Amino acid sequence: MEPSTLTGTMARVPGPVTVVTTIDGDGKRWGFTASSFSSVSLDPPLVSVCLDKGASTHAAFATARNFLINVLTEEQHAVARRFATSGIDRFAAGDMQTCELGLPGLRTAGVRVACSMHSAVDAGDHTILLGFVEEAYTSDRTPLVYYNRAFARPAPNASRADQDFSACHIADW
Ligand SMILES: Cc1cc2nc3c(=O)[nH]c(=O)nc-3n(C[C@H](O)[C@H](O)[C@H](O)COP(=O)(O)O)c2cc1C
């Protein structure tokens, strides 16, 4: 399959917008925007984020002891762009504060998931950062969505009467 066919296909799959952060042994902060955040396992509690091996942040994350996934809200598209921009100080805006595990995070994130590194798994041109979930923060803020190479808002809730959770066996989700 041509790479463009795969990227074009995946562009039609909506994903979350996150900023993943860590601090290295010298106290330097690192972060990148990622839509590849996913849950992996309940027991043990594992989540994953995929990071391009060519990214400037790769060495820091591949060897990190822990990392923090900030799930952005509908107002935070500028933060997503900043943490995807090359050659700038992504932390210069000063909006990152010390959060779970002492890592830099957004107090106004929709969700934060703090992980210790379970393993960094080789996966083609990416590394899968597999995180053991240590702490989590949730809010009712509306998340930002990435779809068709653009930022979007989630669809408004369908009315309960239109949904049949039991038939779909997704009540636990
Ligand atoms: C919405 C969005 C989602 C992204 N998701 C990922 C991702 O899941 N994994 C990844 O490696 N890069 C992802 N990127 C690209 C990185 O944020 C970043 O631009 C890239 O790593 C280049 O950064 P560098 O200058 O650090 O090399 C995404 C960018 C955007 C705008």
PDB file of C-alpha atoms and ligand atoms in Angstrom:
ATOM      1  CA  MET A   1       0.000   0.000   0.000  1.00  0.00           C
ATOM      2  CA  GLU A   2       1.204   3.505  -0.827  1.00  0.00           C
ATOM      3  CA  PRO A   3       1.947   5.617   2.281  1.00  0.00           C
ATOM      4  CA  SER A   4      -0.451   8.286   0.969  1.00  0.00           C
ATOM      5  CA  THR A   5      -3.251   5.704   0.815  1.00  0.00           C
ATOM      6  CA  LEU A   6      -2.699   4.820   4.461  1.00  0.00           C
ATOM      7  CA  THR A   7      -2.430   8.435   5.619  1.00  0.00           C
ATOM      8  CA  GLY A   8      -5.517   9.307   3.565  1.00  0.00           C
ATOM      9  CA  THR A   9      -7.396   6.434   5.147  1.00  0.00           C
ATOM     10  CA  MET A  10      -6.346   7.281   8.690  1.00  0.00           C
ATOM     11  CA  ALA A  11      -7.199  10.955   8.096  1.00  0.00           C
ATOM     12  CA  ARG A  12     -10.833   9.842   7.965  1.00  0.00           C
ATOM     13  CA  VAL A  13     -10.580   8.282  11.425  1.00  0.00           C
ATOM     14  CA  PRO A  14     -11.161  10.860  14.184  1.00  0.00           C
ATOM     15  CA  GLY A  15      -8.631  10.933  16.974  1.00  0.00           C
ATOM     16  CA  PRO A  16      -7.913  12.785  20.198  1.00  0.00           C
ATOM     17  CA  VAL A  17      -5.467  15.671  20.312  1.00  0.00           C
ATOM     18  CA  THR A  18      -2.900  15.375  23.071  1.00  0.00           C
ATOM     19  CA  VAL A  19       0.356  16.988  24.135  1.00  0.00           C
ATOM     20  CA  VAL A  20       2.732  14.451  25.649  1.00  0.00           C
ATOM     21  CA  THR A  21       5.429  15.779  27.992  1.00  0.00           C
ATOM     22  CA  THR A  22       8.425  14.539  29.911  1.00  0.00           C
ATOM     23  CA  ILE A  23      11.534  15.851  31.709  1.00  0.00           C
ATOM     24  CA  ASP A  24      14.988  14.434  31.069  1.00  0.00           C
ATOM     25  CA  GLY A  25      17.789  13.817  33.583  1.00  0.00           C
ATOM     26  CA  ASP A  26      19.067  17.392  33.172  1.00  0.00           C
ATOM     27  CA  GLY A  27      15.646  18.839  34.014  1.00  0.00           C
ATOM     28  CA  LYS A  28      14.912  19.836  30.407  1.00  0.00           C
ATOM     29  CA  ARG A  29      11.237  19.711  29.389  1.00  0.00           C
ATOM     30  CA  TRP A  30      10.154  17.945  26.194  1.00  0.00           C
ATOM     31  CA  GLY A  31       6.769  17.762  24.505  1.00  0.00           C
ATOM     32  CA  PHE A  32       5.023  16.929  21.248  1.00  0.00           C
ATOM     33  CA  THR A  33       1.496  16.898  19.880  1.00  0.00           C
ATOM     34  CA  ALA A  34       0.081  13.403  19.318  1.00  0.00           C
ATOM     35  CA  SER A  35      -3.201  12.029  18.070  1.00  0.00           C
ATOM     36  CA  SER A  36      -2.056   8.411  18.378  1.00  0.00           C
ATOM     37  CA  PHE A  37      -3.012   8.126  22.065  1.00  0.00           C
ATOM     38  CA  SER A  38      -4.905   4.922  22.832  1.00  0.00           C
ATOM     39  CA  SER A  39      -5.814   2.625  25.689  1.00  0.00           C
ATOM     40  CA  VAL A  40      -4.119  -0.771  25.538  1.00  0.00           C
ATOM     41  CA  SER A  41      -4.803  -2.875  28.644  1.00  0.00           C
ATOM     42  CA  LEU A  42      -6.873  -2.711  31.819  1.00  0.00           C
ATOM     43  CA  ASP A  43      -4.845  -5.238  33.824  1.00  0.00           C
ATOM     44  CA  PRO A  44      -2.195  -3.993  33.986  1.00  0.00           C
ATOM     45  CA  PRO A  45      -3.370  -0.453  33.142  1.00  0.00           C
ATOM     46  CA  LEU A  46      -1.516   0.420  29.932  1.00  0.00           C
ATOM     47  CA  VAL A  47      -1.893   3.165  27.335  1.00  0.00           C
ATOM     48  CA  SER A  48       0.154   3.946  24.238  1.00  0.00           C
ATOM     49  CA  VAL A  49       1.370   6.852  22.136  1.00  0.00           C
ATOM     50  CA  CYS A  50       3.346   6.429  18.904  1.00  0.00           C
ATOM     51  CA  LEU A  51       6.319   8.732  18.270  1.00  0.00           C
ATOM     52  CA  ASP A  52       8.137   9.216  14.953  1.00  0.00           C
ATOM     53  CA  LYS A  53      11.749   8.038  15.206  1.00  0.00           C
ATOM     54  CA  GLY A  54      12.807  11.131  13.266  1.00  0.00           C
ATOM     55  CA  ALA A  55      11.241  13.583  15.744  1.00  0.00           C
ATOM     56  CA  SER A  56      13.510  15.906  17.721  1.00  0.00           C
ATOM     57  CA  THR A  57      11.852  14.604  20.889  1.00  0.00           C
ATOM     58  CA  HIS A  58      12.401  10.909  20.129  1.00  0.00           C
ATOM     59  CA  ALA A  59      15.599  10.305  22.091  1.00  0.00           C
ATOM     60  CA  ALA A  60      14.174  12.016  25.174  1.00  0.00           C
ATOM     61  CA  PHE A  61      10.928  10.032  25.151  1.00  0.00           C
ATOM     62  CA  ALA A  62      12.431   6.685  24.160  1.00  0.00           C
ATOM     63  CA  THR A  63      14.595   6.824  27.288  1.00  0.00           C
ATOM     64  CA  ALA A  64      12.123   8.616  29.597  1.00  0.00           C
ATOM     65  CA  ARG A  65      11.227   7.168  32.998  1.00  0.00           C
ATOM     66  CA  ASN A  66       7.741   8.662  32.847  1.00  0.00           C
ATOM     67  CA  PHE A  67       5.530  10.864  30.688  1.00  0.00           C
ATOM     68  CA  LEU A  68       2.278  12.810  30.916  1.00  0.00           C
ATOM     69  CA  ILE A  69      -0.474  12.771  28.297  1.00  0.00           C
ATOM     70  CA  ASN A  70      -2.538  15.996  28.247  1.00  0.00           C
ATOM     71  CA  VAL A  71      -5.786  15.574  26.301  1.00  0.00           C
ATOM     72  CA  LEU A  72      -6.579  19.004  24.860  1.00  0.00           C
ATOM     73  CA  THR A  73      -9.924  20.787  24.934  1.00  0.00           C
ATOM     74  CA  GLU A  74     -11.835  22.466  22.126  1.00  0.00           C
ATOM     75  CA  GLU A  75     -10.201  25.847  22.927  1.00  0.00           C
ATOM     76  CA  GLN A  76      -6.627  24.512  22.880  1.00  0.00           C
ATOM     77  CA  HIS A  77      -5.914  24.129  19.139  1.00  0.00           C
ATOM     78  CA  ALA A  78      -3.156  26.777  19.360  1.00  0.00           C
ATOM     79  CA  VAL A  79      -1.397  24.640  21.983  1.00  0.00           C
ATOM     80  CA  ALA A  80      -1.631  21.650  19.635  1.00  0.00           C
ATOM     81  CA  ARG A  81      -0.071  23.661  16.797  1.00  0.00           C
ATOM     82  CA  ARG A  82       2.715  24.979  19.035  1.00  0.00           C
ATOM     83  CA  PHE A  83       3.736  21.519  20.230  1.00  0.00           C
ATOM     84  CA  ALA A  84       3.813  20.329  16.603  1.00  0.00           C
ATOM     85  CA  THR A  85       6.010  23.213  15.431  1.00  0.00           C
ATOM     86  CA  SER A  86       9.695  22.519  14.792  1.00  0.00           C
ATOM     87  CA  GLY A  87      12.550  24.718  15.950  1.00  0.00           C
ATOM     88  CA  ILE A  88      10.772  26.741  18.640  1.00  0.00           C
ATOM     89  CA  ASP A  89      10.698  26.658  22.433  1.00  0.00           C
ATOM     90  CA  ARG A  90       7.322  24.944  22.859  1.00  0.00           C
ATOM     91  CA  PHE A  91       7.255  25.795  26.577  1.00  0.00           C
ATOM     92  CA  ALA A  92       7.997  29.525  26.194  1.00  0.00           C
ATOM     93  CA  ALA A  93       4.315  30.495  26.438  1.00  0.00           C
ATOM     94  CA  GLY A  94       4.416  29.552  30.115  1.00  0.00           C
ATOM     95  CA  ASP A  95       1.121  27.683  30.156  1.00  0.00           C
ATOM     96  CA  MET A  96       2.627  24.409  31.389  1.00  0.00           C
ATOM     97  CA  GLN A  97       2.639  23.897  35.145  1.00  0.00           C
ATOM     98  CA  THR A  98       3.911  21.113  37.358  1.00  0.00           C
ATOM     99  CA  CYS A  99       1.303  18.358  37.390  1.00  0.00           C
ATOM    100  CA  GLU A 100       1.165  14.622  38.124  1.00  0.00           C
ATOM    101  CA  LEU A 101       4.545  12.908  38.763  1.00  0.00           C
ATOM    102  CA  GLY A 102       6.133  16.384  38.708  1.00  0.00           C
ATOM    103  CA  LEU A 103       5.732  16.568  34.927  1.00  0.00           C
ATOM    104  CA  PRO A 104       4.755  19.659  32.914  1.00  0.00           C
ATOM    105  CA  GLY A 105       1.060  19.738  32.117  1.00  0.00           C
ATOM    106  CA  LEU A 106      -1.939  21.902  31.363  1.00  0.00           C
ATOM    107  CA  ARG A 107      -4.088  22.549  34.420  1.00  0.00           C
ATOM    108  CA  THR A 108      -6.966  23.199  31.979  1.00  0.00           C
ATOM    109  CA  ALA A 109      -6.556  19.960  30.008  1.00  0.00           C
ATOM    110  CA  GLY A 110      -9.652  17.839  29.544  1.00  0.00           C
ATOM    111  CA  VAL A 111      -7.847  14.761  30.823  1.00  0.00           C
ATOM    112  CA  ARG A 112      -4.343  14.012  32.026  1.00  0.00           C
ATOM    113  CA  VAL A 113      -2.874  10.520  32.157  1.00  0.00           C
ATOM    114  CA  ALA A 114       0.438  10.168  33.995  1.00  0.00           C
ATOM    115  CA  CYS A 115       2.526   7.122  33.150  1.00  0.00           C
ATOM    116  CA  SER A 116       5.715   5.401  34.103  1.00  0.00           C
ATOM    117  CA  MET A 117       7.403   3.868  31.092  1.00  0.00           C
ATOM    118  CA  HIS A 118       6.396   0.222  30.677  1.00  0.00           C
ATOM    119  CA  SER A 119       8.390  -0.233  27.465  1.00  0.00           C
ATOM    120  CA  ALA A 120       9.422   1.551  24.298  1.00  0.00           C
ATOM    121  CA  VAL A 121       8.423  -0.815  21.504  1.00  0.00           C
ATOM    122  CA  ASP A 122      10.056  -0.720  18.079  1.00  0.00           C
ATOM    123  CA  ALA A 123       7.333  -0.314  15.420  1.00  0.00           C
ATOM    124  CA  GLY A 124       8.619   0.501  11.934  1.00  0.00           C
ATOM    125  CA  ASP A 125       9.379   4.203  11.612  1.00  0.00           C
ATOM    126  CA  HIS A 126       7.747   4.898  14.986  1.00  0.00           C
ATOM    127  CA  THR A 127       8.338   3.858  18.592  1.00  0.00           C
ATOM    128  CA  ILE A 128       5.327   2.862  20.654  1.00  0.00           C
ATOM    129  CA  LEU A 129       5.609   4.451  24.090  1.00  0.00           C
ATOM    130  CA  LEU A 130       3.776   2.003  26.292  1.00  0.00           C
ATOM    131  CA  GLY A 131       2.870   3.663  29.568  1.00  0.00           C
ATOM    132  CA  PHE A 132       1.834   2.126  32.887  1.00  0.00           C
ATOM    133  CA  VAL A 133      -0.883   4.446  34.189  1.00  0.00           C
ATOM    134  CA  GLU A 134       0.077   5.816  37.609  1.00  0.00           C
ATOM    135  CA  GLU A 135      -2.408   8.684  37.990  1.00  0.00           C
ATOM    136  CA  ALA A 136      -5.246  10.244  36.028  1.00  0.00           C
ATOM    137  CA  TYR A 137      -7.206  13.514  36.084  1.00  0.00           C
ATOM    138  CA  THR A 138     -10.539  13.952  34.344  1.00  0.00           C
ATOM    139  CA  SER A 139     -12.889  16.890  33.790  1.00  0.00           C
ATOM    140  CA  ASP A 140     -16.117  17.637  31.936  1.00  0.00           C
ATOM    141  CA  ARG A 141     -14.358  19.940  29.453  1.00  0.00           C
ATOM    142  CA  THR A 142     -15.124  19.270  25.786  1.00  0.00           C
ATOM    143  CA  PRO A 143     -12.191  17.574  24.011  1.00  0.00           C
ATOM    144  CA  LEU A 144     -10.553  18.674  20.772  1.00  0.00           C
ATOM    145  CA  VAL A 145     -10.769  16.189  17.885  1.00  0.00           C
ATOM    146  CA  TYR A 146      -8.451  15.725  14.877  1.00  0.00           C
ATOM    147  CA  TYR A 147     -10.307  14.657  11.732  1.00  0.00           C
ATOM    148  CA  ASN A 148      -9.578  15.014   8.011  1.00  0.00           C
ATOM    149  CA  ARG A 149      -6.317  16.856   8.837  1.00  0.00           C
ATOM    150  CA  ALA A 150      -8.177  19.573  10.741  1.00  0.00           C
ATOM    151  CA  PHE A 151      -9.225  20.338  14.299  1.00  0.00           C
ATOM    152  CA  ALA A 152     -12.885  19.711  15.053  1.00  0.00           C
ATOM    153  CA  ARG A 153     -15.365  19.539  17.885  1.00  0.00           C
ATOM    154  CA  PRO A 154     -17.179  16.335  18.867  1.00  0.00           C
ATOM    155  CA  ALA A 155     -20.718  15.946  17.551  1.00  0.00           C
ATOM    156  CA  PRO A 156     -23.350  17.063  20.046  1.00  0.00           C
ATOM    157  CA  ASN A 157     -24.720  14.238  22.154  1.00  0.00           C
ATOM    158  CA  ALA A 158     -27.481  12.223  20.547  1.00  0.00           C
ATOM    159  CA  SER A 159     -30.498  12.015  22.785  1.00  0.00           C
ATOM    160  CA  ARG A 160     -30.559   8.997  25.074  1.00  0.00           C
ATOM    161  CA  ALA A 161     -33.711   7.794  23.318  1.00  0.00           C
ATOM    162  CA  ASP A 162     -31.716   7.388  20.094  1.00  0.00           C
ATOM    163  CA  GLN A 163     -29.124   5.147  21.698  1.00  0.00           C
ATOM    164  CA  ASP A 164     -29.313   1.444  22.471  1.00  0.00           C
ATOM    165  CA  PHE A 165     -26.249   0.789  24.600  1.00  0.00           C
ATOM    166  CA  SER A 166     -27.299  -2.663  25.737  1.00  0.00           C
ATOM    167  CA  ALA A 167     -27.602  -3.974  22.188  1.00  0.00           C
ATOM    168  CA  CYS A 168     -24.083  -2.828  21.424  1.00  0.00           C
ATOM    169  CA  HIS A 169     -22.536  -4.234  24.627  1.00  0.00           C
ATOM    170  CA  ILE A 170     -20.700  -0.989  25.261  1.00  0.00           C
ATOM    171  CA  ALA A 171     -22.395  -0.088  28.536  1.00  0.00           C
ATOM    172  CA  ASP A 172     -19.125  -0.485  30.433  1.00  0.00           C
ATOM    173  CA  TRP A 173     -17.371   2.072  28.235  1.00  0.00           C
TER     174      TRP A 173
HETATM  175  C1  LIG B   1      -2.871  16.916  15.326  1.00  0.00           C
HETATM  176  C2  LIG B   1      -1.478  16.348  15.280  1.00  0.00           C
HETATM  177  C3  LIG B   1      -1.249  15.055  15.691  1.00  0.00           C
HETATM  178  C4  LIG B   1       0.044  14.507  15.668  1.00  0.00           C
HETATM  179  N1  LIG B   1       0.231  13.227  16.117  1.00  0.00           N
HETATM  180  C5  LIG B   1       1.480  12.716  16.140  1.00  0.00           C
HETATM  181  C6  LIG B   1       1.710  11.419  16.676  1.00  0.00           C
HETATM  182  O1  LIG B   1       0.789  10.738  17.141  1.00  0.00           O
HETATM  183  N2  LIG B   1       2.984  10.946  16.676  1.00  0.00           N
HETATM  184  C7  LIG B   1       4.048  11.685  16.184  1.00  0.00           C
HETATM  185  O2  LIG B   1       5.173  11.204  16.210  1.00  0.00           O
HETATM  186  N3  LIG B   1       3.847  12.931  15.702  1.00  0.00           N
HETATM  187  C8  LIG B   1       2.604  13.461  15.678  1.00  0.00           C
HETATM  188  N4  LIG B   1       2.413  14.730  15.210  1.00  0.00           N
HETATM  189  C9  LIG B   1       3.603  15.509  14.768  1.00  0.00           C
HETATM  190  C10 LIG B   1       4.418  16.052  15.970  1.00  0.00           C
HETATM  191  O3  LIG B   1       3.596  16.794  16.831  1.00  0.00           O
HETATM  192  C11 LIG B   1       5.593  16.952  15.520  1.00  0.00           C
HETATM  193  O4  LIG B   1       5.132  17.921  14.646  1.00  0.00           O
HETATM  194  C12 LIG B   1       6.658  16.157  14.850  1.00  0.00           C
HETATM  195  O5  LIG B   1       7.130  15.227  15.794  1.00  0.00           O
HETATM  196  C13 LIG B   1       7.849  17.012  14.374  1.00  0.00           C
HETATM  197  O6  LIG B   1       8.419  17.584  15.460  1.00  0.00           O
HETATM  198  P1  LIG B   1       9.996  17.800  15.677  1.00  0.00           P
HETATM  199  O7  LIG B   1      10.245  19.202  15.244  1.00  0.00           O
HETATM  200  O8  LIG B   1      10.122  17.618  17.152  1.00  0.00           O
HETATM  201  O9  LIG B   1      10.789  16.797  14.916  1.00  0.00           O
HETATM  202  C14 LIG B   1       1.137  15.289  15.201  1.00  0.00           C
HETATM  203  C15 LIG B   1       0.903  16.616  14.785  1.00  0.00           C
HETATM  204  C16 LIG B   1      -0.383  17.139  14.821  1.00  0.00           C
HETATM  205  C17 LIG B   1      -0.588  18.569  14.393  1.00  0.00           C
END
